[in-house]
XYZ file of C-alpha atoms in Angstrom:
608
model
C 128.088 90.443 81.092
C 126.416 87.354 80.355
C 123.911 85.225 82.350
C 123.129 81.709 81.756
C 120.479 79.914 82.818
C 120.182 75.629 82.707
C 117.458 73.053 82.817
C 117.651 69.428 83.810
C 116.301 66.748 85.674
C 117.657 64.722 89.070
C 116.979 61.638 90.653
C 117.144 60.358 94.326
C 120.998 59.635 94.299
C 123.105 62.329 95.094
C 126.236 61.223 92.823
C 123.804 61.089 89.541
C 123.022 64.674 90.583
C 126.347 65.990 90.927
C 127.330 64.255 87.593
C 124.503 66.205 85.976
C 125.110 69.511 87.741
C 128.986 69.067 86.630
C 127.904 67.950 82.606
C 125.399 71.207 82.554
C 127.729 73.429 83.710
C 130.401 72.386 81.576
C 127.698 72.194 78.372
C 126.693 76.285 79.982
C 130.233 77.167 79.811
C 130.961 76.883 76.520
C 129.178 80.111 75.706
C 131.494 81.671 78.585
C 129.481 83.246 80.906
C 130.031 85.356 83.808
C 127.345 83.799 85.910
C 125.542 79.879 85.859
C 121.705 79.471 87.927
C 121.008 76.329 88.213
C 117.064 74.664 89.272
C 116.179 74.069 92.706
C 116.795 70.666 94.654
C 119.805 70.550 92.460
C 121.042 67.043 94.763
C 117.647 65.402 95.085
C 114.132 65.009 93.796
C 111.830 66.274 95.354
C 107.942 67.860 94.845
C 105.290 68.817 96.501
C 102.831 66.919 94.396
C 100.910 63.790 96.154
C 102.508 60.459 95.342
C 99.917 57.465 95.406
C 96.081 57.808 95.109
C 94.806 60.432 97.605
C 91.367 58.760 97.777
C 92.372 55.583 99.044
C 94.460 57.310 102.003
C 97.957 56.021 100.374
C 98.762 59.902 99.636
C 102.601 60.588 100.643
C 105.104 62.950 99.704
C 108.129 62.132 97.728
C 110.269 61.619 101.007
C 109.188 58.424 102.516
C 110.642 59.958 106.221
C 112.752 62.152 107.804
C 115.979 59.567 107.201
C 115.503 60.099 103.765
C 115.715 63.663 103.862
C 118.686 63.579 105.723
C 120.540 61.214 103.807
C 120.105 63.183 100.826
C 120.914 66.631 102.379
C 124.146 67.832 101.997
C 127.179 68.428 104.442
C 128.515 72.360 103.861
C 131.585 71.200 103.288
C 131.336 67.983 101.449
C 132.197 66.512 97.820
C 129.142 68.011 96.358
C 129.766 71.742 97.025
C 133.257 71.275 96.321
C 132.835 69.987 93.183
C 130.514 72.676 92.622
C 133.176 75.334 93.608
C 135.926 73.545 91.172
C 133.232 74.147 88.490
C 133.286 78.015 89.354
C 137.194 77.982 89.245
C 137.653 76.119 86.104
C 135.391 77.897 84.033
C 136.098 81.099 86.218
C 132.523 82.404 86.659
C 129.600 82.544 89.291
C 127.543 79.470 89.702
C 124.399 79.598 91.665
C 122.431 76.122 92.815
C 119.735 75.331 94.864
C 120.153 72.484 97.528
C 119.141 70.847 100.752
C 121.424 71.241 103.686
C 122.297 69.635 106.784
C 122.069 72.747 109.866
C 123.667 70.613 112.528
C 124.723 67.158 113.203
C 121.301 65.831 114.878
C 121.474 62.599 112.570
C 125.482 62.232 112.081
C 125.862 59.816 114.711
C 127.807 56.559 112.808
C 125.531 53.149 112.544
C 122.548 54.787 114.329
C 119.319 55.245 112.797
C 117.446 57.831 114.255
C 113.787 58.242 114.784
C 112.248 58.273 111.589
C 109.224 60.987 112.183
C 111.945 62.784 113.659
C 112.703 66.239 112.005
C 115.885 67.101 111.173
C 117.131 70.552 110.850
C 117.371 71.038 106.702
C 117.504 73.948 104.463
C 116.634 74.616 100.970
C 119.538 76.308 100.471
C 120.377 78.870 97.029
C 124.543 78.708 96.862
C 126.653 81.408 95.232
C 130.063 80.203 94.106
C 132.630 83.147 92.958
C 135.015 82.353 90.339
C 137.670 82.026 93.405
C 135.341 78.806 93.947
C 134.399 80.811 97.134
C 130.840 80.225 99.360
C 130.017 83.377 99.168
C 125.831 83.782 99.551
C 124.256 80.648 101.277
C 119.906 81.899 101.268
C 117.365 79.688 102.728
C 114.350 79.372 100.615
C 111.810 81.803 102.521
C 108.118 80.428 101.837
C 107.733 76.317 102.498
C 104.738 75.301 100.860
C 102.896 71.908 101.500
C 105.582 68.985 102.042
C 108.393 71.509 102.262
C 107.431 71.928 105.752
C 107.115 68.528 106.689
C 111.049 68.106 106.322
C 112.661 71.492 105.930
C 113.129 74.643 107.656
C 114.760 78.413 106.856
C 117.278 79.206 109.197
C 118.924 82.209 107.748
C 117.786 85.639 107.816
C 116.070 87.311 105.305
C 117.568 87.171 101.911
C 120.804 89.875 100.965
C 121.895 91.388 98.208
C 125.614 90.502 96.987
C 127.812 93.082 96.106
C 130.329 91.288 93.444
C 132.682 93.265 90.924
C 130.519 92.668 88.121
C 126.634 93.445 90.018
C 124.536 93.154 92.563
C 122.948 89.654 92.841
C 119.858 88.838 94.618
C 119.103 84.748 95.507
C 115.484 83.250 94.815
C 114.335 80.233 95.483
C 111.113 78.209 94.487
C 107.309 80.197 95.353
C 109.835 83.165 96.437
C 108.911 84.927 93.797
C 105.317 84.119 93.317
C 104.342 86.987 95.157
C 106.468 90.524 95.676
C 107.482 91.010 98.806
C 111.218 88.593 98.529
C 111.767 90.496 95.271
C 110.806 93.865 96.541
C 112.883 93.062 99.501
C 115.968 92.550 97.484
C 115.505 95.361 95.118
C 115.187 97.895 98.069
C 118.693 97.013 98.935
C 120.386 97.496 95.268
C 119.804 94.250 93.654
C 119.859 94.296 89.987
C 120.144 90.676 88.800
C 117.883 88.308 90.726
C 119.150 84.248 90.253
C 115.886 82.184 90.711
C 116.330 78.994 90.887
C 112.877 76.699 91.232
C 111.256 73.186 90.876
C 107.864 73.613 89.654
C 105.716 71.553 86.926
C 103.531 74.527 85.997
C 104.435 78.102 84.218
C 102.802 80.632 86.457
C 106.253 81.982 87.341
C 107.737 81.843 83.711
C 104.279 83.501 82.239
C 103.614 85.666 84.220
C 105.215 86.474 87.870
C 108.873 86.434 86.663
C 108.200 89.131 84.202
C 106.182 91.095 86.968
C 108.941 91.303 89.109
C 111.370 91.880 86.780
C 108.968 95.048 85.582
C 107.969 95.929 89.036
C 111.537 96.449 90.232
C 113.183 97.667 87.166
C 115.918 94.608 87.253
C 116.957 91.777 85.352
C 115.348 88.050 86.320
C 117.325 84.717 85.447
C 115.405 81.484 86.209
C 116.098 77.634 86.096
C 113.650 75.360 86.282
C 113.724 71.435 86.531
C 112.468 69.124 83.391
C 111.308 65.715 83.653
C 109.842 63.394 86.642
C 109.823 65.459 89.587
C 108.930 62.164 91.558
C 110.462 58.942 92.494
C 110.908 56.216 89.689
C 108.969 53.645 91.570
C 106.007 55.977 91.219
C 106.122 56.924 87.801
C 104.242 54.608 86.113
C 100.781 55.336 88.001
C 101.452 58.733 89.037
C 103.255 60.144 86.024
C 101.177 62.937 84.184
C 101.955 67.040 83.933
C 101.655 67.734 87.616
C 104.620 65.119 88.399
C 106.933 66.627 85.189
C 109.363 69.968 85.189
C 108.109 72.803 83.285
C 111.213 73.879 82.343
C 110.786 77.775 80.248
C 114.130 78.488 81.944
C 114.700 82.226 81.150
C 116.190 85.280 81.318
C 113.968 88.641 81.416
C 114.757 92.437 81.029
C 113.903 94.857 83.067
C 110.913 95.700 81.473
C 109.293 92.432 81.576
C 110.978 91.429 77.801
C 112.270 87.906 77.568
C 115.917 87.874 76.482
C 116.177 84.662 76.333
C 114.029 81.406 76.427
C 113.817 77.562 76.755
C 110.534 76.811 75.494
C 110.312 73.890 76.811
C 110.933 71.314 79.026
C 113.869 69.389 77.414
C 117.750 69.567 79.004
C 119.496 72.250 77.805
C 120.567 76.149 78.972
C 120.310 79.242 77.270
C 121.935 82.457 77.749
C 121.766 86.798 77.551
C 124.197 89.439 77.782
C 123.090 91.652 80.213
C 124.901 95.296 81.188
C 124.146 95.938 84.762
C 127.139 98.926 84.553
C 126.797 101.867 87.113
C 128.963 105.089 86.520
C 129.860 106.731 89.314
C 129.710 110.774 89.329
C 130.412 113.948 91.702
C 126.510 114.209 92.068
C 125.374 110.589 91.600
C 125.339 107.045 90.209
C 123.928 106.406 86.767
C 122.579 103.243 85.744
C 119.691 102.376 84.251
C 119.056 98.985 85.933
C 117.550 98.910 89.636
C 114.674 99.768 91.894
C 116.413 103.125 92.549
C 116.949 103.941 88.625
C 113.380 103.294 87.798
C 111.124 105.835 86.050
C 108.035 106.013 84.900
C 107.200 107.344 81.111
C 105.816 110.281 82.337
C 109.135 111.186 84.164
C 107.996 110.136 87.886
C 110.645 108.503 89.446
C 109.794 105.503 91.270
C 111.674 105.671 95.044
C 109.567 108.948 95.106
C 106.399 106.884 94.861
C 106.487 104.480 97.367
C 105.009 105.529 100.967
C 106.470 102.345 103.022
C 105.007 104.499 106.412
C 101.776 104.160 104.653
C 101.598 100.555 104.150
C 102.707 99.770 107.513
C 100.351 102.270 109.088
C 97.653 100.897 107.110
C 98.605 97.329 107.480
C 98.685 98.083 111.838
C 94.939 99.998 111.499
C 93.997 96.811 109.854
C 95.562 94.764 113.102
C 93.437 96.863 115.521
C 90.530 96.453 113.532
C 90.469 92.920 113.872
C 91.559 92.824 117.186
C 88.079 94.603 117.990
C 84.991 93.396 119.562
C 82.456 93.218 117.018
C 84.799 94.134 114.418
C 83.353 93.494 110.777
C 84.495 89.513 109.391
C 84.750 89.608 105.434
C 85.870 86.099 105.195
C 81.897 84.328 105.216
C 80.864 83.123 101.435
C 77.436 83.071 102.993
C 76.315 86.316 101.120
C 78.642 86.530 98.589
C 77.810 86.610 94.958
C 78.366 83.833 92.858
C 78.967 86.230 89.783
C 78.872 90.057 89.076
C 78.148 91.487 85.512
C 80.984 94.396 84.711
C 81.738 96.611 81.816
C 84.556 98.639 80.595
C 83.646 101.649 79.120
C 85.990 103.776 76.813
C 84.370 106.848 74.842
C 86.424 108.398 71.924
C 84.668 111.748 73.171
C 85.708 114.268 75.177
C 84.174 116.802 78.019
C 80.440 117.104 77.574
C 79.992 114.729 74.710
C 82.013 112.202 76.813
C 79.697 112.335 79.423
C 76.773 112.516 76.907
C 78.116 109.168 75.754
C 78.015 107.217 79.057
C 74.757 108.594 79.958
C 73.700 106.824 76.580
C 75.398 103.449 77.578
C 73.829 103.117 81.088
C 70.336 103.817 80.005
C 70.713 100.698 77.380
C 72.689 98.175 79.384
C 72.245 96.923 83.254
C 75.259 96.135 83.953
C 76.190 96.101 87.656
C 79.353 97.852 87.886
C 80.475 99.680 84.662
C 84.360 101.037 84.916
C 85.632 104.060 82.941
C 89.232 105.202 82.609
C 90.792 107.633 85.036
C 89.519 111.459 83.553
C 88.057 108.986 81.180
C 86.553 112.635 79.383
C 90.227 114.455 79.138
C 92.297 112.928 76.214
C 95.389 115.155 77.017
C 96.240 114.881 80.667
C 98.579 117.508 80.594
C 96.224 119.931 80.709
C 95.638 120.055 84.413
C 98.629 121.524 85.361
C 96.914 124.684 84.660
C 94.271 125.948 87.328
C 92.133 127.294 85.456
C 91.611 124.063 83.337
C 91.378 122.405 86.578
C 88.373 124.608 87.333
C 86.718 123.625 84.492
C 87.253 119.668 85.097
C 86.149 119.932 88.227
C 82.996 121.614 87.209
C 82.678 118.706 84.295
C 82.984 116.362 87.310
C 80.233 117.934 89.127
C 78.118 117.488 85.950
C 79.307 114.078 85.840
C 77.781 112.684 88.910
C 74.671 114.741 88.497
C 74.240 113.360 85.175
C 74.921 109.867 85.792
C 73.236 109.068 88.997
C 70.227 110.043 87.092
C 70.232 107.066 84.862
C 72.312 104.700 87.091
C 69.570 101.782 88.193
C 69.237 100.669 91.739
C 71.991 98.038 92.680
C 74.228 99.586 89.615
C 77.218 101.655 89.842
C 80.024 103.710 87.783
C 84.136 104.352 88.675
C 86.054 106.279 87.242
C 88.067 109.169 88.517
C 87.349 112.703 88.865
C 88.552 116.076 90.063
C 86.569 116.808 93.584
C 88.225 120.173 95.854
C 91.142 120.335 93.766
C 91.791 116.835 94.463
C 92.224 113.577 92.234
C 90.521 110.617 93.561
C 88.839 108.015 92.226
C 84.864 107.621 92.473
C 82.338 105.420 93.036
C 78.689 106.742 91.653
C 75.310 105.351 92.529
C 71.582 106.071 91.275
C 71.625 108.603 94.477
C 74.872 110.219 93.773
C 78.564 110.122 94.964
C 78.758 107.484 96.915
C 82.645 106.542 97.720
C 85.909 108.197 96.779
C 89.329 107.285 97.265
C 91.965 110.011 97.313
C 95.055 109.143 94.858
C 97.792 107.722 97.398
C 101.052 107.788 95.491
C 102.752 111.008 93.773
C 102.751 110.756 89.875
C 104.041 113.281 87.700
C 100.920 114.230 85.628
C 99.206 115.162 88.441
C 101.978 116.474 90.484
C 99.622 119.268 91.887
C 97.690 116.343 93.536
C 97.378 116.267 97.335
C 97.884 112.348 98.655
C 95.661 110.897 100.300
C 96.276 108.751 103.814
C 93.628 106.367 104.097
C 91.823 103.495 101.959
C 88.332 103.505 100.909
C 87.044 99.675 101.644
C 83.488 99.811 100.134
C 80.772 96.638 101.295
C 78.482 96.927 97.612
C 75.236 95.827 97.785
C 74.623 93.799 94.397
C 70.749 92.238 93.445
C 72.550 88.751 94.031
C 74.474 89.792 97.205
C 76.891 92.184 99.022
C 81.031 92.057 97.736
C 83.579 94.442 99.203
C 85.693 96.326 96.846
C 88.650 99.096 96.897
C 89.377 101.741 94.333
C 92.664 103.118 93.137
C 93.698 105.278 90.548
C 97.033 106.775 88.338
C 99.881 104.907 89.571
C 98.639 103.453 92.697
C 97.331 99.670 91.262
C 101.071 99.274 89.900
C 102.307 99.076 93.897
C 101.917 96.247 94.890
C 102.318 96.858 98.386
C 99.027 99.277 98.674
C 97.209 96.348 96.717
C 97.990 94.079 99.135
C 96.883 96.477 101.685
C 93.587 96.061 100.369
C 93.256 92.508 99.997
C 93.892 92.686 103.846
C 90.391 93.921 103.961
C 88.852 91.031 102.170
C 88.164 92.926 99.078
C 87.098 90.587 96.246
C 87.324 93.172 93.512
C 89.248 96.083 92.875
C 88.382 98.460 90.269
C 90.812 100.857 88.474
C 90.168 103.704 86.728
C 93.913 104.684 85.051
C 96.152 105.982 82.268
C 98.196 102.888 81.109
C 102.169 104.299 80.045
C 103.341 101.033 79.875
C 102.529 97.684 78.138
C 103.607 96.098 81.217
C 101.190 97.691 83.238
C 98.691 95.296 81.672
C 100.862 92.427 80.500
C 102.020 91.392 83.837
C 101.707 93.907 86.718
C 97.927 94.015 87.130
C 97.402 90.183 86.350
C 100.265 89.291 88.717
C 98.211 91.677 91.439
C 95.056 89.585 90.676
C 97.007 86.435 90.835
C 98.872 86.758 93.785
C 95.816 88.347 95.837
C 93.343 86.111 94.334
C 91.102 89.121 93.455
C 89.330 89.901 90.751
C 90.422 93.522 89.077
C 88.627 96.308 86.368
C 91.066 98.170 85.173
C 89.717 100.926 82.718
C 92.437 103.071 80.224
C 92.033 104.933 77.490
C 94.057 103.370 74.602
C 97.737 103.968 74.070
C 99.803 102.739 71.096
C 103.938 101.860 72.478
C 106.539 101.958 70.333
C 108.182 98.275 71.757
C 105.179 95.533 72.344
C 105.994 92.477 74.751
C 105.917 88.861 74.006
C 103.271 88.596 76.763
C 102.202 84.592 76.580
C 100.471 84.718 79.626
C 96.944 86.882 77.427
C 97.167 83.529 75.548
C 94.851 82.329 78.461
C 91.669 83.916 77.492
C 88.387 81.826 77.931
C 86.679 85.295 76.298
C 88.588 84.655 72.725
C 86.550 86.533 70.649
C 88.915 89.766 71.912
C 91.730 90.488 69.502
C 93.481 93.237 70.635
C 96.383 94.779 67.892
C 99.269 94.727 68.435
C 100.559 98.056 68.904
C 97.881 99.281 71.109
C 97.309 98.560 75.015
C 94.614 99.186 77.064
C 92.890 98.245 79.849
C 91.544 94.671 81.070
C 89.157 92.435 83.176
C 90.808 89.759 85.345
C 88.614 87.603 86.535
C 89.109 84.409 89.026
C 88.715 80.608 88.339
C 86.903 79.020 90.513
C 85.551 75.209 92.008
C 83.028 73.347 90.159
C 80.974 72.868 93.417
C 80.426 76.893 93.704
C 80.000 77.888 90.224
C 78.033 74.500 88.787
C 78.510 75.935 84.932
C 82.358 76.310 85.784
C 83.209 72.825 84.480
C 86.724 71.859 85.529
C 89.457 73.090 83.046
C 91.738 70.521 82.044
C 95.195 71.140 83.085
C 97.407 73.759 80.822
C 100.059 74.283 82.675
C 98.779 77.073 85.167
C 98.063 76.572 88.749
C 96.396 80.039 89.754
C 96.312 82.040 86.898
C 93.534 84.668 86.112
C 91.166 84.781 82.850
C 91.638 87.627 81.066
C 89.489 89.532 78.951
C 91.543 92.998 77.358
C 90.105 95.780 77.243
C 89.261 96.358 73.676
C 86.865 98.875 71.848
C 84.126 100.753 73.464
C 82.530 98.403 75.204
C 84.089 95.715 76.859
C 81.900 92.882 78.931
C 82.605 90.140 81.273
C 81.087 88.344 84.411
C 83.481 87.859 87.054
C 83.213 85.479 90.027
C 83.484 87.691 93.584
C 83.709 84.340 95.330
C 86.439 83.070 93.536
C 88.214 85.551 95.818
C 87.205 84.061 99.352
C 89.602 81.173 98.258
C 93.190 81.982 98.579
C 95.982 79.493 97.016
């Protein structure tokens, strides 16, 4: 099948808008697609960025009041949809669009003005058309950022998946899919195309968060974005500048995390991808290789036996009672945070005793506060610990290990990685006085099938020379859920370190930074390196302040992700011009021996 996506811009009168959702569709259709998506406030203009000069207390949002809003919002059943729905039958596909609807008839009264600071009941509304011209999917917009909340609200229940002849669709709309849980949501229950459709100047989502969901639920991702002024005319002229103007980078993404197909830019136009979302039914089962319940991981785990939902929520409730208790410990104070923490990533070529050998080495020369090795970082062939008696003999390297190692480690310095303890793989944390944390692997992965799981999460408060930060380990597959890394941010972590065996480009290119991004944490994630046979047209690396790191490309490894942060904290941190990115982390890949970076622990006390 094929899925096109379109970009345009709209103004503040409703007819202009349905002319230019009619022309687009028409200009889409000629490459005859099955389905259309469509931006976000498809009938009106409207953005969350301040209009006027904030300083001067003339700051407003692009709705001068609640009549406005109103006036623009659509009826359900008025010329706009049906227009919309003639669309779907002429050119006999599915058209998705993203609106504001009128709930009820609060302001319908005839030659009455109502209350202008009066709220009316609207939606921001995703619409699926069949080619029947059918209603068929009406989904609220779940998260209501800054204005959004002024003037709308979500009325429906929680998104749905659609079940149409040719796939399962999902709906997104706007930040929806700037963190997992909407996506996750809809990929529990089948989805495998998700139509998001959003209204944003910068190209977080298109860099990096699209692709991460896409990846992290094993489904494809079509988005439409606005272009041009995403303000009122009258304010252009003073306001106008790359915070008030559509991004545009409508695309369509695999389920890898592969753009199929891009706009790269922020011009009108569409662009399109033939997709194959095809399920065969058998006796036994359904084959497919597109959804959250088809997806497997390199090493042959499949995915719906990794996730532990019971775990998360158990977790999440322990957390609940926790702060819910008298005297309970508060993580959220800056007061004795650290302004910066020196890290390392450190990847011998060496192997069992000469491994260790070579870390012992690297400590005694460099005073680095926390240094991160891979997972087994001194077993090249993992496969080798399906045997017990080569389990034996890693867990009597591992003994070694921490013997070894504490003995050089300085005070206030510590190594991760991840070891073989009781016949158990955990990660570890090791200080100048010996183990000192571990953290049970949580999720089942096929290399280490012979694994017990563990139940509970290690939250660590390190003391640092400049200051105390709290940080959480995890190790194989268990950074690459997001739900358990979210989990952990619930503690107020401000690092997480992860000693692991990459099997996927994605991995790096967008799950991990998407876990730092959306979490606002800063992450050490340690592999040995692996050369893929497919590489990624992963933009989103492009952002790194460290340049001097070239990694090649057939080879992935590990990475830093560290945390911009305000001027006023950080007094070297000058302020970045704009480039397009909102919250996205500074990445330094993993690359050689020895990799180095300062991250900023603080950074993480402020959430976007």
């Amino acid at each position: 099948m094929r899925v096109a996506v379109s970009q345009f811009a709209t103004s503040s009168n409703s007819q202009e808008n349905l002319e230019s959702c009619v022309r687009m569709i028409n200009k889409a259709a000629t490459c005859k697609p099955s389905v259309i998506v469509l931006p976000e406030y498809c009938n009106t203009l409207f953005s969350n960025a301040q209009v006027g000069n904030a300083s001067l207390g003339k700051s407003q949002s692009c709705y001068v009041d609640h009549n406005q809003a109103w006036n623009e919002a659509l009826p359900i059943e008025g010329e706009f949809l049906q227009a919309i729905a003639q669309q779907a039958i002429k050119h006999v596909c599915y058209i998705v669009l993203n609106v504001t609807l009128r709930r009820d008839q609060s302001r319908n009264i005839p030659d009455t003005q109502q209350n202008s600071s009066f709220k009316s009941n609207i939606s921001v509304t995703s619409c699926l058309f069949s080619p029947l011209g059918d209603l068929i999917n009406q989904t609220d917009k779940q998260t209501l950022i800054g204005y959004e909340s002024d003037f709308f609200t979500s009325v429906s229940k929680e998104p749905e998946v659609v079940v149409t002849p040719i796939g399962k669709f999902g709906l997104l709309t706007g930040n929806d899919s700037m963190s997992f849980e909407a996506s996750r949501e809809l990929a529990l229950n089948g989805a495998q195309l998700l139509c998001n459709s959003i209204n944003t100047f910068a190209i977080d989502q298109s860099s990096l968060h699209d692709p991460a969901r896409a990846f992290e639920n094993n489904i494809f991702v079509a988005t439409a974005n606005k272009v041009a002024v995403l303000i009122p005319s009258e304010q252009m002229e003073e306001d106008l500048n790359l915070t008030n103007v559509g991004a545009g980078q409508s695309q369509i993404i695999a389920p890898n995390g592969k753009i199929l197909a891009k706009l790269t830019n922020n011009e009108e136009g569409f662009i399109f991808a033939d997709i194959d979302l095809t399920e065969v039914v058998t006796e036994t089962e359904i084959q497919s290789n597109v959804g959250l319940n088809h997806k497997s991981r390199p090493d042959g785990t499949q995915f719906s036996k990794q996730l532990r939902p019971e775990l998360y929520q158990a977790l999440t409730e322990a957390i609940k009672q926790t702060e819910n208790t008298k005297g309970a410990p508060q993580y959220e104070s800056t007061d004795k945070v650290p302004l910066t923490a020196n890290v390392a990533i450190f990847a011998t070529y060496k192997s069992n005793e000469q491994a260790i050998e070579d870390v012992c080495q690297y400590i005694e020369n460099n005073v680095t506060d926390i240094i991160q090795l891979p997972e087994l970082f001194f077993i090249a062939d993992k496969t080798v610990t399906h045997e017990i008696e080569q389990r034996a003999q890693i867990e009597s390297l591992s003994k070694q290990l921490i013997e070894q190692v504490s003995a050089v480690l300085r005070p206030f310095q510590y190594l991760c990685t991840s070891l073989i303890i009781e016949g158990v793989h955990q990660a570890v944390l090791i200080n100048e006085h010996g183990l000192l944390a571990t953290q049970q692997q949580l999720h089942f992965c096929q290399r280490y099938q012979w694994t017990p799981l563990g139940d509970e999460l290690t939250i660590i408060e390190l003391p640092l020379e400049q200051g105390n930060i709290i940080i959480a380990m995890l190790t194989a597959d268990d950074a690459n859920i997001p739900e358990v890394v979210k989990v952990s941010t619930l503690h107020g972590i401000h690092v997480l370190l992860v000693p692991f065996d990459i099997q996927e480009p994605s991995e790096v290119a967008y799950s991990l930074l998407s876990r730092a991004a959306e979490n606002r944490i800063c992450i050490v994630a340690a592999s040995r390196e692996k050369s893929f046979a497919h590489q990624l047209a992963a933009d989103n690396t492009s952002d790194n302040i460290y340049g001097k790191n070239k990694v090649k490309e057939q080879k992935s490894t590990g990475l830093i992700a560290n945390l911009t942060t305000d001027p006023a904290l950080l007094p070297q941190w000058r302020t970045r011009q704009f480039t397009g990115y909102i919250n996205q982390p500074l990445v330094k890949l993993q690359y050689g021996k020895i990799t180095k970076a300062v991250v900023h622990p603080i950074a993480a006390c402020s959430k976007v």
